[in-house]
Coordinates of N, CA and C in Angstrom, one line a residue:
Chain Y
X90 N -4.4 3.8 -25.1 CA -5.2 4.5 -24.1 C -4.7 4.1 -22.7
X91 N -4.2 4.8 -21.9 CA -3.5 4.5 -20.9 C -4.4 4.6 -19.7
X92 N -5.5 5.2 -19.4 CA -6.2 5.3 -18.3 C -5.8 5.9 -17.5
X93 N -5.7 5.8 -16.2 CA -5.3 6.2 -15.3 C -4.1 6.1 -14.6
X94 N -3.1 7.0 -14.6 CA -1.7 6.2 -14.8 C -1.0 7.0 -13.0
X95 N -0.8 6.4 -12.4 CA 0.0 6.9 -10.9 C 1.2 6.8 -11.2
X96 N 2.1 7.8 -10.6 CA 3.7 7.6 -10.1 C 4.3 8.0 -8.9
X97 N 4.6 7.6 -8.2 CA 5.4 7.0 -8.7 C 4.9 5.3 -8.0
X98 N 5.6 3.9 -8.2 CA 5.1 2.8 -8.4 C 5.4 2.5 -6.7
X99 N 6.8 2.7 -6.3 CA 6.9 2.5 -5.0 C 7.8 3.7 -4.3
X100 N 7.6 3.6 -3.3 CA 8.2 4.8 -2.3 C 8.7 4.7 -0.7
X101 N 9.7 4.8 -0.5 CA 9.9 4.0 1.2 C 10.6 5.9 1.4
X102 N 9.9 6.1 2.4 CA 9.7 7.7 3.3 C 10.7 7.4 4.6
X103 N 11.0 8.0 5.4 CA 11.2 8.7 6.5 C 10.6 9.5 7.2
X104 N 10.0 9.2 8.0 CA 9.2 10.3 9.1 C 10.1 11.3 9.3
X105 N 8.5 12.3 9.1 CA 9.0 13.4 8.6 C 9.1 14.4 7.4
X106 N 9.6 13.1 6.7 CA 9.6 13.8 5.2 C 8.7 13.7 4.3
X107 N 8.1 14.8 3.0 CA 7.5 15.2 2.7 C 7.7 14.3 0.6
X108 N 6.4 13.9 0.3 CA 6.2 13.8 -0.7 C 5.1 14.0 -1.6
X109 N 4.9 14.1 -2.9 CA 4.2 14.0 -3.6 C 3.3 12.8 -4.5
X110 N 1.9 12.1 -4.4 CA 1.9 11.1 -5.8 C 0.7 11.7 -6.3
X111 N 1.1 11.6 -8.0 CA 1.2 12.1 -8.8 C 0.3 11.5 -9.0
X112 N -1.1 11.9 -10.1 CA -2.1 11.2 -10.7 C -2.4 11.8 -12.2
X113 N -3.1 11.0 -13.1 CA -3.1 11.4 -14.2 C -4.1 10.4 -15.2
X114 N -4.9 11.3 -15.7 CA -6.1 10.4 -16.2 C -6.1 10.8 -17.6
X115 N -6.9 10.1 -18.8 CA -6.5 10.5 -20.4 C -8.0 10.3 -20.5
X116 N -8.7 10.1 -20.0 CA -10.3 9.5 -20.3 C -11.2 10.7 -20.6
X117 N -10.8 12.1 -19.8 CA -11.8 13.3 -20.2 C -12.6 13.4 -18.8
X118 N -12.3 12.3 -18.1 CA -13.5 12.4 -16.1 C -13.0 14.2 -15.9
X119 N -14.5 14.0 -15.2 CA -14.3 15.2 -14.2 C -14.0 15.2 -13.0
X120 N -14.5 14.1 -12.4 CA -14.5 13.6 -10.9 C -12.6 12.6 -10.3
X121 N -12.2 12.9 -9.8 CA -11.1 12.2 -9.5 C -11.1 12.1 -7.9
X122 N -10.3 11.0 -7.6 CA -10.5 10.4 -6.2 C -9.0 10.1 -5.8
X123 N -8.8 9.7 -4.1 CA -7.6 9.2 -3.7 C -8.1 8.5 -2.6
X124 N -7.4 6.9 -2.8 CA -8.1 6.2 -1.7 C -6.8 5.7 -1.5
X125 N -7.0 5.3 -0.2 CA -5.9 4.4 0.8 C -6.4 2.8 1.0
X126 N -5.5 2.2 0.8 CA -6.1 0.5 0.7 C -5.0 0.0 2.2
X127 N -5.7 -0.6 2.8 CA -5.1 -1.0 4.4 C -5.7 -2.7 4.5
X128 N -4.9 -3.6 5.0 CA -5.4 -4.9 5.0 C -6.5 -4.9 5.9
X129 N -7.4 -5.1 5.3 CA -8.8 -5.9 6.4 C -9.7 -4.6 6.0
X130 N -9.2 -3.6 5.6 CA -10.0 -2.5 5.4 C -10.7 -1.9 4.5
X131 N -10.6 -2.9 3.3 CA -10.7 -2.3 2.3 C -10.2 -0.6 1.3
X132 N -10.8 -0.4 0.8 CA -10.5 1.0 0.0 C -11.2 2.3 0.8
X133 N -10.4 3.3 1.7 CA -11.0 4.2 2.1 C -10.5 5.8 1.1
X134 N -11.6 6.9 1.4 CA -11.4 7.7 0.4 C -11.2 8.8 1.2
X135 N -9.4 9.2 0.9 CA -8.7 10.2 1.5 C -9.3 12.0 0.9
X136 N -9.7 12.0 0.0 CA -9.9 13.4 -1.0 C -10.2 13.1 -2.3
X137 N -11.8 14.0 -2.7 CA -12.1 13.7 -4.1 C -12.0 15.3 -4.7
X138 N -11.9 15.3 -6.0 CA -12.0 16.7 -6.9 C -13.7 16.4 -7.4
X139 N -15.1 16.8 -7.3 CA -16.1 16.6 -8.2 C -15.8 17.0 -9.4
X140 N -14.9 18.5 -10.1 CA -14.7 19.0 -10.7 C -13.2 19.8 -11.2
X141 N -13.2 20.1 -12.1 CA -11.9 20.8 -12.1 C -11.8 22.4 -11.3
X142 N -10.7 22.2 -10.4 CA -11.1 23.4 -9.8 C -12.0 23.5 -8.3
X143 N -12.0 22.3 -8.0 CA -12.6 21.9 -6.7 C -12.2 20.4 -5.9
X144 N -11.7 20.4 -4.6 CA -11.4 19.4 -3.8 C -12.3 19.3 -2.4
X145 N -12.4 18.0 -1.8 CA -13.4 17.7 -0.7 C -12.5 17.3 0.6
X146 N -13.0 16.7 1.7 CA -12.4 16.0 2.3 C -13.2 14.5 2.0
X147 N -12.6 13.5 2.1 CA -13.2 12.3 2.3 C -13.2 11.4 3.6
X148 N -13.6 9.8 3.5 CA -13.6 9.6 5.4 C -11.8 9.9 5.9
X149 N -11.2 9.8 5.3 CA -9.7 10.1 6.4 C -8.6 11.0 5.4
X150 N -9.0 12.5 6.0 CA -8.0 13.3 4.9 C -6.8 13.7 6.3
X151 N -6.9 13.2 7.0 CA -5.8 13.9 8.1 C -4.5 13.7 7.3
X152 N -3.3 14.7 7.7 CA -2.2 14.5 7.5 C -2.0 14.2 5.7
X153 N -3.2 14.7 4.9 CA -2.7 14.7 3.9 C -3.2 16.1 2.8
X154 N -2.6 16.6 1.6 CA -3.3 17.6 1.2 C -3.3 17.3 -0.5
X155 N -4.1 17.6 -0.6 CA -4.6 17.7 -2.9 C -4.3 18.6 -3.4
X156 N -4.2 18.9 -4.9 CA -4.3 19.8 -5.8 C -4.8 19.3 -7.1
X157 N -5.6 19.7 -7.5 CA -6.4 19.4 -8.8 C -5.9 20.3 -9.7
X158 N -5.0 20.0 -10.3 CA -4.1 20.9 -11.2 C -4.5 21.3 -12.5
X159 N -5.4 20.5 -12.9 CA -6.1 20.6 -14.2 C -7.3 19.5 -14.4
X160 N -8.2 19.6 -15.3 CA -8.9 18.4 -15.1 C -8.2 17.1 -15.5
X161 N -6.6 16.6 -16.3 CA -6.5 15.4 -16.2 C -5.8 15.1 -15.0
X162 N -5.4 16.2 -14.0 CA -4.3 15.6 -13.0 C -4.6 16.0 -11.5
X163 N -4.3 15.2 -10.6 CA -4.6 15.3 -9.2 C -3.9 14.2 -8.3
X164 N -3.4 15.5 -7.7 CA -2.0 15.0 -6.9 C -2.4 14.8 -5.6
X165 N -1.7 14.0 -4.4 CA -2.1 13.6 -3.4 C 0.0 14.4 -2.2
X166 N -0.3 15.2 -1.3 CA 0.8 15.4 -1.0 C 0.7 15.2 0.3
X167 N 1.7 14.5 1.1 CA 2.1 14.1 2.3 C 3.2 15.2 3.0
X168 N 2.8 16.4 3.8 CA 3.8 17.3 4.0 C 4.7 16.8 5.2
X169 N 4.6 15.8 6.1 CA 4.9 15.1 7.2 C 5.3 14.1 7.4
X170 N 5.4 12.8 7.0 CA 4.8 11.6 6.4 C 5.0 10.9 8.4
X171 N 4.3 9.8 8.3 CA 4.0 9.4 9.6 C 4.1 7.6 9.1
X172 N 4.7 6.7 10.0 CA 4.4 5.3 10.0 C 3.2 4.8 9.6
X173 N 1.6 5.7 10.2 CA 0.9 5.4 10.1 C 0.1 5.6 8.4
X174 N 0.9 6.0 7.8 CA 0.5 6.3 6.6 C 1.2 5.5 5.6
X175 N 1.6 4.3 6.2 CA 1.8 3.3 5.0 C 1.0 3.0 4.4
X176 N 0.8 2.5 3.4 CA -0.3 1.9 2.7 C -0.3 1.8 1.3
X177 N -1.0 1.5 0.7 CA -0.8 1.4 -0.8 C -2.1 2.5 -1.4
X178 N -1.7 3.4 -2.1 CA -2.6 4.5 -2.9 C -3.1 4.1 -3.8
X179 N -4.6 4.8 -4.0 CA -5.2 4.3 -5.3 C -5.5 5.9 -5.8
X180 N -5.5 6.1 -7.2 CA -6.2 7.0 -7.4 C -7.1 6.7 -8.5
X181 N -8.6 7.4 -8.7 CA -9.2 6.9 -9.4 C -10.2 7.9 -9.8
X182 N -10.9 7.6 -11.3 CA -11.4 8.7 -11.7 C -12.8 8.4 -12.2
X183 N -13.8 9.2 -12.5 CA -15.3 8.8 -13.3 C -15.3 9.5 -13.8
X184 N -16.3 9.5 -14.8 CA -16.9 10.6 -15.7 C -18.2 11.3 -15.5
X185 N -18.5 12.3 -16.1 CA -19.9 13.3 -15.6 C -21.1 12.2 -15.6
X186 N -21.9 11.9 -14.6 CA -22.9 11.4 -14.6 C -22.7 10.1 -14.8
X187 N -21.7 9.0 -14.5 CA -21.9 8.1 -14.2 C -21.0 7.6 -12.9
X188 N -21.2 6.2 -12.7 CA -21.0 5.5 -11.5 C -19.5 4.6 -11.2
X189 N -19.0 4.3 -12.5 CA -18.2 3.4 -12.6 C -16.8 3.9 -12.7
X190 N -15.8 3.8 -11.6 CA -14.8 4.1 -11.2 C -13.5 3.4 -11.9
X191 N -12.2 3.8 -12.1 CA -11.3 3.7 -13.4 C -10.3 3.7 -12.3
X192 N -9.6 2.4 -12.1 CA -8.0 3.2 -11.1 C -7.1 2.9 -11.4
X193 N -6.2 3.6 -11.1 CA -4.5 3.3 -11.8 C -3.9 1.9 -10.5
X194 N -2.8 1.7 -11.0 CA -2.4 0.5 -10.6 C -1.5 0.6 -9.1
X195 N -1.3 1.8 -8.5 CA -1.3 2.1 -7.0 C 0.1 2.3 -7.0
X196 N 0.3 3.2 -5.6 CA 1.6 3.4 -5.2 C 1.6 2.8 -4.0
X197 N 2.7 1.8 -3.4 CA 3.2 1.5 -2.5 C 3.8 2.0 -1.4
X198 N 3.4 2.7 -0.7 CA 4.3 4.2 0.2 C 4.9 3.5 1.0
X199 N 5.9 2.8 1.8 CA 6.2 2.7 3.1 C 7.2 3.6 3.9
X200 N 6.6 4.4 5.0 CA 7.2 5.4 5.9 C 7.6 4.6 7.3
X201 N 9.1 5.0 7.0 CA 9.8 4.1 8.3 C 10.3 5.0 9.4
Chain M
X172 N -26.4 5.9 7.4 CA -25.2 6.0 6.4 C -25.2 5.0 5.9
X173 N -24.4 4.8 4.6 CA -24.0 4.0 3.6 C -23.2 2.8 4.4
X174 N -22.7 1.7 3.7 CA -22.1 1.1 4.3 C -22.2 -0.3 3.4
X175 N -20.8 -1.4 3.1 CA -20.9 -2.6 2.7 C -20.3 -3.5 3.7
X176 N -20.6 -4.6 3.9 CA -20.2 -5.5 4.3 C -19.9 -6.6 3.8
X177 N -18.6 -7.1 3.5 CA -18.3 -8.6 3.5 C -18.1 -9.2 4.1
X178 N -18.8 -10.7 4.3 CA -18.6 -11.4 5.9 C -17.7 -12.0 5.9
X179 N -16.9 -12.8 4.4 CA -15.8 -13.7 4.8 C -15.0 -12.8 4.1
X180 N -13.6 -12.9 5.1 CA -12.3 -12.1 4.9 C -11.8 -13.4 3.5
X181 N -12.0 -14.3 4.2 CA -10.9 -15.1 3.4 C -11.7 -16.8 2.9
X182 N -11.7 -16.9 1.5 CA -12.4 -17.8 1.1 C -11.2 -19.0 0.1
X183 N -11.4 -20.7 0.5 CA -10.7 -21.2 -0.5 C -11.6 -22.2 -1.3
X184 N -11.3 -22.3 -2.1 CA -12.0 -23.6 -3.0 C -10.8 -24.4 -3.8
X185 N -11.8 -25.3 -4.1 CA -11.0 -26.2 -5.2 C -11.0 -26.1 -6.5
X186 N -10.0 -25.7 -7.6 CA -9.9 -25.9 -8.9 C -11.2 -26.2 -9.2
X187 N -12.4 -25.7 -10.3 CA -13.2 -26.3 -11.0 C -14.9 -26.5 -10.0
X188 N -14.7 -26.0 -8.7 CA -15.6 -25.8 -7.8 C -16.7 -24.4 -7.8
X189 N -17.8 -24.2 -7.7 CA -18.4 -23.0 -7.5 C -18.3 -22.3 -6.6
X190 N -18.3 -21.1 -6.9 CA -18.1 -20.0 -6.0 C -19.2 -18.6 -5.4
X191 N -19.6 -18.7 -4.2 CA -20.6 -17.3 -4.2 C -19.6 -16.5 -2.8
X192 N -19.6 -15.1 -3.4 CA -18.9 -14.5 -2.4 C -20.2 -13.3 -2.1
X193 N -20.6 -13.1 -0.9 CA -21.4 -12.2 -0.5 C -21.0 -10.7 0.2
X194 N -22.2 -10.2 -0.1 CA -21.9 -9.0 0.1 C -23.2 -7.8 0.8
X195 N -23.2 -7.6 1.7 CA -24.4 -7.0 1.8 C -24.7 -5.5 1.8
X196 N -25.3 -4.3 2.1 CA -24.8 -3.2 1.8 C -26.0 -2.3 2.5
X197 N -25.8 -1.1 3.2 CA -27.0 0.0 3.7 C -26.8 0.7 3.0
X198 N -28.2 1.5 2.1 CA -28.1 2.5 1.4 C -29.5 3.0 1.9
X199 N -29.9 4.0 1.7 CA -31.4 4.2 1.7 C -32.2 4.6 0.9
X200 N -31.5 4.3 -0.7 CA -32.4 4.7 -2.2 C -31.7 3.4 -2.7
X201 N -32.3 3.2 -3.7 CA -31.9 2.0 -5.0 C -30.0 2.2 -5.2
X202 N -29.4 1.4 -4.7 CA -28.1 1.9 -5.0 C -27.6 1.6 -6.3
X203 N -26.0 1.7 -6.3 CA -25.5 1.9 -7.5 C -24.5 0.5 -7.2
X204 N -24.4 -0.9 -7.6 CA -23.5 -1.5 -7.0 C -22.7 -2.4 -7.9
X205 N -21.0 -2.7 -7.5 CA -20.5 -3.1 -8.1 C -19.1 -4.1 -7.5
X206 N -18.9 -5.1 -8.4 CA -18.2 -6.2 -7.9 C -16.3 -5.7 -8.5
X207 N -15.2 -5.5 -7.9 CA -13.8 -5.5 -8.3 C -13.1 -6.3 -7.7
X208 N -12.2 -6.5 -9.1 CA -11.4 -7.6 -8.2 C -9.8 -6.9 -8.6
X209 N -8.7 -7.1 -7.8 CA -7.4 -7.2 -7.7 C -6.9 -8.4 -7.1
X210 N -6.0 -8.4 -8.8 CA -4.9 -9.7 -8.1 C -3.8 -8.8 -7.8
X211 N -3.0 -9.7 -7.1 CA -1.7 -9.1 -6.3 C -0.7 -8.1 -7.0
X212 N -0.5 -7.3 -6.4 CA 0.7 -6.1 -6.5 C -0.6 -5.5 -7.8
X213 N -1.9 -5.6 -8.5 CA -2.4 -4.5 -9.3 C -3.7 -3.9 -8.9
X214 N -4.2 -2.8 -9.6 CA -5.2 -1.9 -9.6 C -6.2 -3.0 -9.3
X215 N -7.8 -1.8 -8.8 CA -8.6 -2.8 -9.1 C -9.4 -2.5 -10.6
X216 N -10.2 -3.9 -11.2 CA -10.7 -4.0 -12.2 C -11.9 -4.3 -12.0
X217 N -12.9 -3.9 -12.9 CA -14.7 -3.8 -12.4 C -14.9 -4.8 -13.4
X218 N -15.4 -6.0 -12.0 CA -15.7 -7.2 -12.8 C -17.3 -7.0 -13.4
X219 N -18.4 -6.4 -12.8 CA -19.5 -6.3 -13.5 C -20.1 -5.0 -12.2
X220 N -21.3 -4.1 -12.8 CA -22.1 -3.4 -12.2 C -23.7 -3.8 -12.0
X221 N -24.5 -3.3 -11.2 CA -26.0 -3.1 -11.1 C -26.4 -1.4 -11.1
X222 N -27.1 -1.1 -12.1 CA -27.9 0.0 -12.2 C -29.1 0.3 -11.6
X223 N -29.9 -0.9 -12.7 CA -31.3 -1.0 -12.5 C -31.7 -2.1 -13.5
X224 N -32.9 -2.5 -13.9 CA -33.5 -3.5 -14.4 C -33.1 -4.8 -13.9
X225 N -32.6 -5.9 -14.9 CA -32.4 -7.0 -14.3 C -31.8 -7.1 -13.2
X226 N -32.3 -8.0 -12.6 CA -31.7 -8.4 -11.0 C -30.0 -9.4 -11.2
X227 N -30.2 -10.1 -12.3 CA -29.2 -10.8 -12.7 C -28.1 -10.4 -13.6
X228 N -26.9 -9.6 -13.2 CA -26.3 -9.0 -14.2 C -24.9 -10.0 -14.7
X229 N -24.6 -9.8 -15.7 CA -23.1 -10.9 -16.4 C -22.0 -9.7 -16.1
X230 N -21.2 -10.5 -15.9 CA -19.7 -9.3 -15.6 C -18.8 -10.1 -16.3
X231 N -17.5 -9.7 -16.5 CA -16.2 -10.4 -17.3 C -15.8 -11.3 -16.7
X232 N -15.2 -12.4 -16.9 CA -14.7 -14.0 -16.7 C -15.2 -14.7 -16.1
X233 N -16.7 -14.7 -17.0 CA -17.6 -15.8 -16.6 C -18.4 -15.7 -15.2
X234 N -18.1 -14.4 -14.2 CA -18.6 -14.1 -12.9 C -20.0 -13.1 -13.1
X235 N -21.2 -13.7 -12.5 CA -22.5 -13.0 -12.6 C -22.8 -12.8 -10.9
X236 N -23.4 -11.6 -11.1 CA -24.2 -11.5 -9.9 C -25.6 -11.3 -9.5
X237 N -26.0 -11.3 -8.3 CA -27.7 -11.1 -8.6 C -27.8 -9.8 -7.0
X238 N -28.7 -9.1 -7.5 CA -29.4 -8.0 -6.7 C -30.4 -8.6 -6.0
X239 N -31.0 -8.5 -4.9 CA -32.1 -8.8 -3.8 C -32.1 -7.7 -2.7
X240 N -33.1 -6.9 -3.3 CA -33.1 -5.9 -2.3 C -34.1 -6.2 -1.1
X241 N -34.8 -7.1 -1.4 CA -35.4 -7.7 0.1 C -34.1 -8.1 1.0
X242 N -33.1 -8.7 1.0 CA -31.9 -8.5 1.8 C -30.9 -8.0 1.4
X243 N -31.1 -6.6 0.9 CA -29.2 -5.6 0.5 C -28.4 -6.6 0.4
X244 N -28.6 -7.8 -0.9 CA -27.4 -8.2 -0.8 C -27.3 -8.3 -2.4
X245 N -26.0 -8.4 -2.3 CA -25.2 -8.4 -4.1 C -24.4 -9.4 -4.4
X246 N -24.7 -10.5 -4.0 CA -23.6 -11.6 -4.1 C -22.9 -12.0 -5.6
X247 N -21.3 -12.6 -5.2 CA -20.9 -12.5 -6.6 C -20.4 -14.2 -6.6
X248 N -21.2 -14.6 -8.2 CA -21.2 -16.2 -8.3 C -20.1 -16.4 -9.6
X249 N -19.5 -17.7 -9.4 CA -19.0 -18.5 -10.5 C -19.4 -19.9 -10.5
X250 N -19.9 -20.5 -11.9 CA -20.5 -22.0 -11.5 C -19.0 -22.7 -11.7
X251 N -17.4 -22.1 -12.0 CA -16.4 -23.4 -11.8 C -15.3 -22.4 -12.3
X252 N -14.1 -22.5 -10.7 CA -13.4 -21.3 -10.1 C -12.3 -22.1 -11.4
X253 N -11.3 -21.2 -11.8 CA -10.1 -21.4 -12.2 C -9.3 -20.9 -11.4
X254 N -7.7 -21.2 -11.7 CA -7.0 -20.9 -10.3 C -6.6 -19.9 -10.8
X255 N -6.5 -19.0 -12.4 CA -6.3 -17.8 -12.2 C -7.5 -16.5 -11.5
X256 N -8.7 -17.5 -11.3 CA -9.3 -16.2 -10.3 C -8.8 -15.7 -8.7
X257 N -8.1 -16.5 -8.2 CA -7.0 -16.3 -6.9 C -7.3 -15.1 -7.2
X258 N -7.4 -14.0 -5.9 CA -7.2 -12.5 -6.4 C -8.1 -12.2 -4.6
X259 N -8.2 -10.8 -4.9 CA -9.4 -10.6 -3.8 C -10.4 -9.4 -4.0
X260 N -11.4 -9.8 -4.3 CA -12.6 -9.0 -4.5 C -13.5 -8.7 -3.3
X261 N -13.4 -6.6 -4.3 CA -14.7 -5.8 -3.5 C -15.9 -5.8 -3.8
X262 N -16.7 -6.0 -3.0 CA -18.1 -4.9 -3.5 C -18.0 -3.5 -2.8
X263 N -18.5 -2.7 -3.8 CA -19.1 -1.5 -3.5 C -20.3 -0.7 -3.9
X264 N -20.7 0.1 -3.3 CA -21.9 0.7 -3.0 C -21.4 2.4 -4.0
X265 N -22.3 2.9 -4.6 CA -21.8 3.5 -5.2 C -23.4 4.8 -5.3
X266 N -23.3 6.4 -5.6 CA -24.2 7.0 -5.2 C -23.6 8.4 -5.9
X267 N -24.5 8.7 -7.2 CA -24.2 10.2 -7.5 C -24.8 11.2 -6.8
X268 N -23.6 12.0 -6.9 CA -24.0 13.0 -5.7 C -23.5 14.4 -6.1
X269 N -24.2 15.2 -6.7 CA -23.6 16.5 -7.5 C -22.6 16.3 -8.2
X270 N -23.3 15.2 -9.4 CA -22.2 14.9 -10.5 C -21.2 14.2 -10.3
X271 N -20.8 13.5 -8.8 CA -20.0 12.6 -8.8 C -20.0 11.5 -8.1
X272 N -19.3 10.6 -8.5 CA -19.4 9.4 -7.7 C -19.1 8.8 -6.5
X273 N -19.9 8.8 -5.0 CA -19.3 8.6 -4.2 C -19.0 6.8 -3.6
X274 N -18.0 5.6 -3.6 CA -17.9 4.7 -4.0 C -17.5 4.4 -2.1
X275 N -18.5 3.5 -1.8 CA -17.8 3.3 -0.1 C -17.6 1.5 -0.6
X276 N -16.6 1.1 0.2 CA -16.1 -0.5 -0.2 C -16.2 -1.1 1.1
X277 N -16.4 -2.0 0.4 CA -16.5 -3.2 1.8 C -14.3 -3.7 1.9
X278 N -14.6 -4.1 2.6 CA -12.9 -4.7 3.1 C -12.5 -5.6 2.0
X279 N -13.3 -6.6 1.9 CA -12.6 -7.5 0.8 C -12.8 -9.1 0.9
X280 N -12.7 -10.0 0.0 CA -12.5 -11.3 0.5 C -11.6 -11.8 -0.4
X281 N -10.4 -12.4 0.4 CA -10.0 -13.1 -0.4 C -9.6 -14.3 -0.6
X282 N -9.5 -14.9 -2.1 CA -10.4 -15.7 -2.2 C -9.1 -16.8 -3.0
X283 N -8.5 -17.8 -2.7 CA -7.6 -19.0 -3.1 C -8.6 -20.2 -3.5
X284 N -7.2 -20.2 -4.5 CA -7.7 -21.5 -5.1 C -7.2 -22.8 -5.2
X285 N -7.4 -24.1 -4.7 CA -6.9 -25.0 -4.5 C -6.8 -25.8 -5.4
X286 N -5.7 -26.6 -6.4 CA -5.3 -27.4 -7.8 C -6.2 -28.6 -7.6

């Protein structure tokens, strides 16, 4: 049972350039999340799906955009990438009617 | 608004020493609250939750916490650190909200351990 599985593991960008990370859950959640982890900042939540077929903004979706592709997958896409968008990604998922959040082991982005 | 707070960024102890890492939190109904930890370069892992009932809950490797909503706080204890707990743990505050889970985190503390 693989859980929540991200790809890609690390990634060094160019301002400017455009990428995709990839999410992917085997659990059956309906809910899927994408959070940005920043030193001293803890985990902030860039865009959640409640459902299949639906995306939100979260506290900082600037400069980034989702697709909830099906209910196991939900992708996070950078059409610009900016220095200020280094950070390490989490994505993460729950199930209908509970609380307790599931996350894959992050991607590493650095944009130079 | 919601909100957690951790006061110490950065905590050390000694090998075989007890540990309370605090955590405090604004909600304005009974929240949903829960302790994770990541060690370096991985995901995070949910060391234990609070729902409801007991105030005293058990979580995995030996870490318990206790609920006091007379002061929003969720502190998370061990009565004797090992040095594989080095790592750095969140609390967060947690809140269904049309079927999903909305999860706000405190920053973090992290927390060394000295041989």
């Amino acid at each position: 049972n693989a859980g929540v599985t991200q790809t890609p593991k690390f990634q060094v960008l160019k301002t400017g350039q455009s990428m995709t990370l990839q999410c992917a859950q085997d659990m059956n959640h309906n809910s899927m999340y994408w959070y940005r982890q920043d030193p001293g900042m803890g985990l902030r939540l860039i865009y959640y799906s409640a459902s299949e077929g639906t995306t939100d903004k979260g506290e900082v979706p600037n400069g980034y955009n989702v697709s909830r592709l099906n209910k196991r997958e939900f992708s996070l896409r950078l059409e610009s990438a900016a220095p200020s968008q280094t950070s390490v990604y989490f994505c993460a998922s729950t199930g209908r009617g509970t609380t307790e959040a599931f996350f894959g082991q992050g991607t590493r982005l650095t944009v130079v | 608004a919601q909100s957690v707070t951790q006061p110490d960024i950065h905590i050390t102890v000694s090998e075989g020493a007890s540990l309370e890492l605090r955590c405090n939190y604004s909600y304005g109904a009974t929240p949903y609250l829960f302790w994770y930890v990541q060690s370096p370069g991985q995901g995070l892992q949910l060391l234990l939750k609070y729902f409801s009932g007991d105030t005293l809950v058990q979580g995995i490797k030996g870490f318990e916490a206790e609920f006091k909503r007379s002061q929003s706080s969720f502190n998370l204890r061990k009565p004797s650190v090992h040095w594989s707990d080095a790592a750095e743990y969140f609390c967060a505050v947690g809140a269904l909200s049309g079927g999903y889970n909305k999860l706000i985190f405190g920053a973090g503390t992290r927390l060394a351990v000295h041989p």
